[in-house]
Amino acid sequence: MGDLFDFSQPASSLASVISQLDRELHDRFGFKQFRHGQRSIIEAVLDHRDAMVVMPTGQGKSLCFQLPATLTSGLTVVISPLIALMKDQVDGLRHRGIAASAFHSGLTQLERDRVIQDIRLRRLQLLYVAPERIQHERFVHMLRTSGVSRLVVDEAHCISHWGHDFRPDYLRLGEFRQRIGLRPCLALTATATGQVQDDICDKLELRHPLRVVTGFRRPNLQFAVEHCQSTKEKLEILESLVAGVVNHPGSGSALVYCATRRHVEEVAARLARTWPKVSFYHAGLEDDRRAAVHEKFLSGEVRVLVATNAFGMGIHKPDVRLVVHFDVPGSLDAYYQEAGRAGRDGVLSRCVLLFQQRDVATQEYFIRQSTNGRAENLRHLLHHMVSYASALTCRQLAVLEYFGDVDEAALGPCGNCDRCGLSGDRSAGVKP
C-alpha cells in the first residue's frame, strides 16, 4: 500500500474544500447553483464515502464526480461503457482546463502511449476507462501504483442481472476495486429500481453508502399513451404529432424510437414523404454515416430523427420537443431514459407512446433470443412497461413510484399527462 496515494485528510481540510464548492461550481463549470441532491453527493465524495446515485439523464450526475476531482489530488477513474460518451466528457473537461483523458480501443497506439505516460507521471485528474480494459493485468497494476483516489462507475445498472442493460464486463468491477486498493466508489445510473440499487451496492461492495434517488419528476414533460389498433393508425397519429413540431418554425426537433431497424427505415421513409428534414439512425449503418446523422440532428439540419435505442446515450440536445415511441420498449427504465431526452432546456415538450398490443410480441421475441439466462428478469421488466401503458393513474407518478423517488412522489400527480387531463389537437404542438 506504500505506493498508493494517501487519500485521508483531516476534518479541517475537508471543511476548507467544501467551502470552495459554490465558487468552483460557478467559476469552473458555469452554474449558478446546485441541483437538488448534488451538494450532498459531492460532500460525501469529498468525505471519501461510498455512494450510490440514481438520477435521470440530464440532471447533473457527472458534476458529482467531476467537481470533486478538481478540488482534491489523486486520480479519479471513471468506468464508462460508451466511447462517444467518454469523448464528449473529456472534450468538455479539457475545455474547462481540467486534466482528463480516456483509454479505450478506439485510440491509436500513439494516443495510448501518451495517456499511459500521463497516468504514470500523475498528470491527470480524471481518466475514463472502458469496462473491458480492467481485464488487462498490466493496466490494473499501473493504476494501482498511480495514485488513484476514487472509482466512479457510470451506467452502474449494467452490473445487475435485474437491470435493463446488463453487461458481463461490469461483473468484474468489484474485484477491480479490490485490486486497486478498495478506493471510495461512486456508482451512478439514470435508471435503477430498488432491487437493482441493492444489487449494485452488493456487487461493488459499497460500505454504508449514501443512497440518493432524485430528479425523476420532469414538470415540463407531457406524457401520454395512444392505444392503437393497427400500424396504419400509429402512422397517422405519428404524422399528426410530428406536424405539431415541424410545421412550426423554430419549435425544435422530434425524436422517434422504433424497436427494429426495419421499422426505423419504414417509418423514416413514410415521414420523409411530407417533410424533407427527416433521417434515420441504427447500428446497421456505417460509422461515418451514423456520425454524420448525429451531427446533422444536433445542428438542426435534421428536424426529425427516427432511431433504434442505439441512438441517444450522452446526447445533449436541449430543444427536442417531441419523443415518440413507435413501438413499446422492453422496460420502463429504457422508456423513461429515452423519453427524458425531450425538453432538456426546461421548455414544455411531449413524450408519447404509441401502444399496440401486438408489439409486445416483438419484445417477447427479443427475450426468447436472450442467451445470458436473463429471460425471467427481462419478462419482469416488460411486465412493468405494459402496466405503465395501461395505467389509469398519473403517468409521471407511476414512474416516480417505480424508481423509488419518494420525495417527488409525495408531491402527487403531475397535472400534465393524459391521465391528469392533457387534451388538445395533436398537431398543435405542446400545450402550455
XYZ file of C-alpha atoms in Angstrom:
432
model
C 0.000 0.000 0.000
C 3.043 2.272 0.324
C 2.972 3.287 -3.353
C -0.653 4.371 -3.222
C -1.950 7.885 -2.822
C -2.882 8.652 0.780
C -6.414 9.945 0.370
C -7.076 10.568 4.078
C -7.295 14.171 5.181
C -8.235 15.942 8.438
C -11.726 17.300 9.019
C -10.427 20.872 8.899
C -9.067 20.250 5.390
C -12.396 18.755 4.290
C -14.270 21.782 5.606
C -11.915 24.047 3.664
C -12.553 22.140 0.427
C -16.330 22.123 0.935
C -16.245 25.893 1.431
C -14.944 26.224 -2.130
C -17.818 24.326 -3.753
C -20.008 27.251 -4.768
C -17.097 29.204 -6.234
C -15.832 26.189 -8.177
C -19.363 25.445 -9.416
C -19.666 28.943 -10.817
C -16.122 29.715 -11.959
C -15.149 26.335 -13.389
C -18.461 24.822 -14.504
C -20.562 27.930 -15.133
C -23.582 27.015 -12.962
C -25.271 29.407 -10.551
C -26.443 26.796 -8.063
C -26.516 23.077 -7.359
C -29.462 20.970 -8.391
C -31.360 19.001 -5.798
C -29.146 16.280 -4.329
C -25.880 17.337 -5.970
C -24.295 19.055 -2.984
C -24.939 16.182 -0.572
C -23.451 13.718 -3.080
C -20.382 15.869 -3.700
C -19.791 16.344 0.025
C -19.997 12.565 0.512
C -17.463 12.051 -2.290
C -15.107 14.596 -0.737
C -15.505 12.823 2.613
C -14.367 9.548 0.934
C -17.747 7.871 1.412
C -19.147 5.273 -0.958
C -22.312 6.471 -2.681
C -24.993 5.084 -4.982
C -26.845 7.696 -7.036
C -29.899 7.289 -9.259
C -30.543 10.477 -11.209
C -32.127 10.761 -14.677
C -30.130 11.708 -17.749
C -29.503 15.435 -17.917
C -29.912 16.101 -14.201
C -26.206 16.511 -13.429
C -24.718 13.174 -12.389
C -21.324 13.874 -13.963
C -20.811 17.015 -11.910
C -20.949 14.860 -8.765
C -17.506 13.430 -9.524
C -16.037 15.992 -11.900
C -16.195 18.851 -9.427
C -14.568 16.891 -6.535
C -11.797 15.822 -8.922
C -10.866 19.497 -9.412
C -10.632 20.165 -5.661
C -8.608 17.166 -4.490
C -5.393 15.453 -5.502
C -5.180 11.957 -6.923
C -6.720 10.319 -9.981
C -10.451 9.755 -10.411
C -11.021 6.640 -12.548
C -14.372 6.620 -14.354
C -15.743 3.371 -15.810
C -17.891 4.247 -18.827
C -19.268 1.857 -21.483
C -19.500 4.174 -24.485
C -16.574 5.666 -26.372
C -18.659 8.546 -27.745
C -19.768 9.494 -24.241
C -16.176 9.384 -22.976
C -15.049 11.644 -25.806
C -17.802 14.190 -25.166
C -16.998 14.385 -21.465
C -13.223 14.532 -21.924
C -13.560 17.301 -24.524
C -15.818 19.272 -22.180
C -13.437 18.871 -19.243
C -10.386 19.904 -21.228
C -12.277 22.961 -22.446
C -12.637 23.922 -18.776
C -8.940 23.450 -18.118
C -9.317 20.110 -16.334
C -6.718 17.383 -16.998
C -8.755 14.479 -18.378
C -8.199 11.607 -20.807
C -9.897 8.415 -21.964
C -8.364 4.987 -22.554
C -10.217 2.648 -24.899
C -9.899 0.520 -28.046
C -10.636 3.460 -30.347
C -7.269 5.143 -29.677
C -4.230 4.873 -31.893
C -1.080 3.365 -30.385
C 0.479 6.825 -30.137
C -2.588 8.140 -28.298
C -2.479 5.183 -25.915
C 1.200 5.772 -25.182
C 0.504 9.419 -24.351
C -2.302 8.521 -21.941
C -0.147 5.878 -20.235
C 2.663 8.390 -19.796
C 0.228 10.923 -18.288
C -1.082 8.270 -15.880
C 2.408 7.258 -14.736
C 3.528 10.851 -14.300
C 0.298 11.622 -12.403
C -0.674 14.452 -14.717
C -4.374 13.543 -14.895
C -7.288 14.433 -12.657
C -9.828 12.187 -14.437
C -9.347 9.047 -16.515
C -12.254 7.472 -18.420
C -11.875 3.733 -18.986
C -13.961 1.175 -20.873
C -15.068 -1.742 -18.639
C -13.257 -4.375 -20.708
C -9.945 -2.597 -20.023
C -9.957 -3.776 -16.394
C -9.277 -7.328 -17.591
C -5.708 -6.343 -18.547
C -3.370 -7.112 -15.659
C -0.636 -4.658 -16.652
C -3.141 -1.833 -16.923
C -4.619 -2.600 -13.498
C -1.142 -2.751 -11.957
C -0.299 0.623 -13.469
C -3.424 2.164 -11.928
C -2.649 0.588 -8.562
C 0.666 2.432 -8.452
C -0.557 5.727 -9.970
C -2.366 7.476 -7.153
C -5.989 6.502 -7.724
C -8.113 8.376 -5.186
C -11.607 7.223 -6.150
C -13.522 4.956 -8.524
C -16.621 6.092 -10.382
C -18.890 3.541 -12.065
C -21.139 5.203 -14.641
C -24.180 3.338 -16.016
C -23.925 1.212 -12.871
C -27.179 -0.621 -13.625
C -25.156 -2.613 -16.191
C -23.737 -4.663 -13.291
C -27.138 -6.100 -12.338
C -28.906 -9.071 -13.895
C -32.117 -7.281 -12.872
C -31.168 -4.153 -14.830
C -32.381 -3.428 -18.338
C -28.894 -3.314 -19.873
C -26.796 -5.993 -18.145
C -23.173 -6.232 -19.345
C -20.938 -9.118 -18.168
C -17.788 -6.940 -18.148
C -19.280 -4.980 -15.255
C -19.316 -8.068 -13.029
C -15.557 -7.782 -12.591
C -15.705 -4.260 -11.171
C -15.971 -5.451 -7.569
C -12.755 -7.423 -7.987
C -11.145 -4.499 -9.846
C -11.938 -2.214 -6.955
C -10.202 -4.597 -4.563
C -7.139 -4.832 -6.803
C -6.578 -1.047 -6.943
C -6.814 -0.769 -3.169
C -10.521 -0.533 -2.272
C -10.781 3.144 -3.124
C -14.021 5.029 -2.334
C -16.604 4.298 -5.014
C -19.379 6.384 -6.534
C -21.934 4.353 -8.517
C -24.134 6.350 -10.911
C -27.096 5.421 -13.072
C -30.064 7.103 -14.698
C -32.370 4.145 -14.103
C -32.464 1.627 -11.269
C -35.319 0.169 -9.266
C -34.828 -0.631 -5.581
C -33.866 -4.190 -6.459
C -31.231 -3.027 -8.935
C -29.907 -0.468 -6.433
C -29.397 -3.222 -3.852
C -27.652 -5.361 -6.459
C -25.298 -2.519 -7.399
C -24.329 -1.934 -3.776
C -23.751 -5.649 -3.227
C -21.674 -6.338 -6.339
C -19.488 -3.249 -5.904
C -19.159 -3.979 -2.172
C -20.154 -0.441 -1.195
C -19.699 0.217 2.523
C -22.617 2.026 4.208
C -23.147 4.094 1.055
C -25.029 7.328 0.781
C -28.023 6.444 -1.421
C -29.656 9.229 -3.387
C -32.634 8.813 -5.717
C -33.751 12.164 -7.071
C -34.637 14.266 -10.091
C -37.181 11.951 -11.719
C -40.042 14.441 -11.828
C -39.936 16.375 -15.103
C -42.678 19.024 -14.815
C -42.135 20.282 -18.367
C -42.830 16.890 -19.977
C -46.318 15.874 -21.053
C -46.585 12.080 -21.001
C -49.288 10.278 -22.957
C -50.115 6.826 -24.308
C -52.084 6.369 -27.522
C -53.684 2.914 -27.752
C -53.690 1.874 -31.411
C -55.378 -0.959 -33.266
C -53.106 -1.071 -36.328
C -49.828 0.128 -37.782
C -51.820 2.404 -40.077
C -53.357 4.132 -37.062
C -49.944 4.504 -35.431
C -48.524 6.135 -38.558
C -51.433 8.560 -38.792
C -51.044 9.598 -35.150
C -47.286 9.899 -35.557
C -47.647 12.186 -38.567
C -50.030 14.388 -36.619
C -47.635 14.597 -33.681
C -44.632 15.362 -35.885
C -46.600 18.061 -37.698
C -47.001 19.837 -34.376
C -43.246 20.311 -34.279
C -42.050 20.516 -37.888
C -44.806 22.851 -39.106
C -43.829 25.459 -36.535
C -40.537 27.217 -37.438
C -38.068 27.392 -34.590
C -40.008 24.877 -32.488
C -37.170 22.381 -32.127
C -36.949 18.782 -33.236
C -38.620 15.392 -32.899
C -37.116 12.015 -31.998
C -38.935 8.790 -32.895
C -37.840 5.452 -31.416
C -38.581 2.101 -33.054
C -37.777 -1.391 -31.825
C -36.245 -2.721 -35.056
C -34.082 -1.428 -37.887
C -36.796 -2.336 -40.394
C -39.359 -0.202 -38.578
C -36.846 2.657 -38.355
C -36.333 2.744 -42.111
C -40.019 2.266 -42.951
C -41.193 4.986 -40.560
C -38.497 7.402 -41.744
C -39.495 6.796 -45.373
C -43.150 7.483 -44.545
C -42.344 10.758 -42.755
C -39.931 11.840 -45.500
C -42.834 11.898 -47.971
C -44.098 15.014 -46.212
C -41.049 16.586 -44.580
C -37.566 16.843 -46.137
C -35.553 17.144 -42.913
C -36.056 13.522 -41.831
C -33.315 10.975 -41.308
C -32.761 7.653 -39.536
C -30.140 6.023 -37.318
C -29.414 2.448 -36.264
C -26.447 0.180 -35.592
C -26.553 -1.264 -39.099
C -25.293 1.952 -40.685
C -21.635 2.606 -41.401
C -19.787 4.543 -38.687
C -19.270 7.597 -40.908
C -22.950 7.769 -41.808
C -24.050 7.441 -38.180
C -21.660 10.229 -37.214
C -22.999 12.459 -39.998
C -26.624 11.878 -38.985
C -25.705 12.548 -35.367
C -24.127 15.901 -36.241
C -26.992 16.956 -38.506
C -29.532 16.232 -35.779
C -27.550 18.198 -33.192
C -27.176 21.154 -35.577
C -30.869 21.184 -36.529
C -30.263 20.300 -40.174
C -32.276 17.147 -39.424
C -35.518 18.079 -37.653
C -36.957 14.560 -37.304
C -34.793 11.576 -36.458
C -36.111 8.001 -36.423
C -33.844 5.630 -34.493
C -33.395 2.441 -32.543
C -32.116 2.599 -28.990
C -28.596 2.683 -30.495
C -29.071 6.464 -30.593
C -29.182 8.758 -27.626
C -26.722 7.865 -24.862
C -24.860 11.016 -23.915
C -26.778 13.172 -26.413
C -27.308 16.673 -25.041
C -29.679 18.397 -27.454
C -31.766 20.903 -25.500
C -34.637 21.563 -27.923
C -36.145 18.121 -28.543
C -39.843 18.998 -28.329
C -41.255 15.551 -29.036
C -40.163 11.991 -28.297
C -42.426 9.295 -29.738
C -42.026 5.586 -29.125
C -43.489 3.951 -32.210
C -43.027 0.512 -30.602
C -43.242 -0.424 -26.946
C -39.761 -0.596 -25.324
C -38.614 -3.598 -23.305
C -38.640 -1.808 -19.965
C -39.888 1.283 -18.191
C -36.235 2.013 -17.417
C -35.383 2.299 -21.116
C -38.578 4.192 -21.895
C -38.024 6.913 -19.299
C -34.381 7.317 -20.237
C -35.246 7.770 -23.913
C -38.345 9.899 -23.327
C -36.284 12.049 -20.970
C -34.280 13.370 -23.909
C -37.192 15.716 -24.568
C -37.267 19.209 -23.120
C -33.777 19.288 -21.699
C -33.959 23.096 -21.797
C -36.978 23.113 -19.474
C -39.445 24.100 -22.192
C -42.728 22.193 -22.414
C -42.341 19.061 -24.567
C -44.255 15.863 -25.333
C -43.458 12.189 -24.752
C -45.894 9.815 -26.442
C -46.013 6.017 -26.526
C -47.948 4.503 -29.443
C -49.066 1.257 -27.861
C -50.342 -1.677 -29.884
C -50.746 -4.972 -28.045
C -49.186 -6.990 -30.866
C -45.931 -5.016 -30.480
C -45.375 -6.686 -27.119
C -44.673 -9.855 -29.114
C -41.597 -8.183 -30.628
C -40.105 -7.645 -27.189
C -41.055 -11.182 -26.193
C -39.152 -12.415 -29.264
C -36.071 -10.467 -28.148
C -36.385 -12.079 -24.718
C -36.528 -15.572 -26.223
C -33.344 -14.789 -28.149
C -31.535 -13.821 -24.945
C -28.629 -16.178 -24.315
C -27.433 -14.987 -20.906
C -30.059 -16.633 -18.698
C -31.934 -13.377 -18.023
C -35.276 -14.269 -19.661
C -37.223 -14.235 -16.400
C -35.760 -10.854 -15.414
C -36.479 -9.362 -18.836
C -40.093 -10.561 -18.727
C -40.433 -8.879 -15.341
C -39.198 -5.591 -16.830
C -41.542 -5.892 -19.823
C -44.471 -6.512 -17.483
C -43.830 -3.165 -15.777
C -43.676 -1.431 -19.155
C -47.024 -2.856 -20.241
C -48.528 -1.958 -16.848
C -47.436 1.649 -17.388
C -49.146 1.702 -20.778
C -52.450 0.526 -19.286
C -52.281 2.530 -16.048
C -55.301 4.617 -15.099
C -53.355 6.954 -12.812
C -50.870 9.793 -13.414
C -48.129 8.679 -15.817
C -45.334 10.581 -14.111
C -46.403 9.461 -10.652
C -46.221 5.854 -11.860
C -42.622 6.453 -12.931
C -41.681 8.142 -9.645
C -43.051 5.229 -7.666
C -41.327 2.682 -9.930
C -37.902 4.253 -9.374
C -38.480 4.991 -5.705
C -38.171 8.785 -5.888
C -40.070 9.141 -2.620
C -39.704 12.901 -2.199
C -41.054 13.710 -5.656
C -43.808 11.087 -5.473
C -45.035 12.708 -2.251
C -45.881 15.831 -4.272
C -48.654 13.912 -6.029
C -49.859 13.765 -9.662
C -48.167 15.887 -12.336
C -51.368 17.524 -13.592
C -49.868 17.483 -17.066
C -50.190 13.989 -18.583
C -53.048 12.323 -20.464
C -54.363 10.750 -17.238
C -54.272 14.110 -15.492
C -56.258 15.833 -18.235
C -53.899 16.631 -21.111
C -56.043 17.425 -24.122
C -55.935 19.207 -27.432
C -55.225 18.707 -31.122
C -52.183 16.503 -31.622
C -50.929 18.703 -34.448
C -50.999 21.862 -32.353
C -47.764 21.127 -30.512
C -47.380 21.092 -26.743
C -49.923 22.876 -24.619
C -48.919 25.487 -22.060
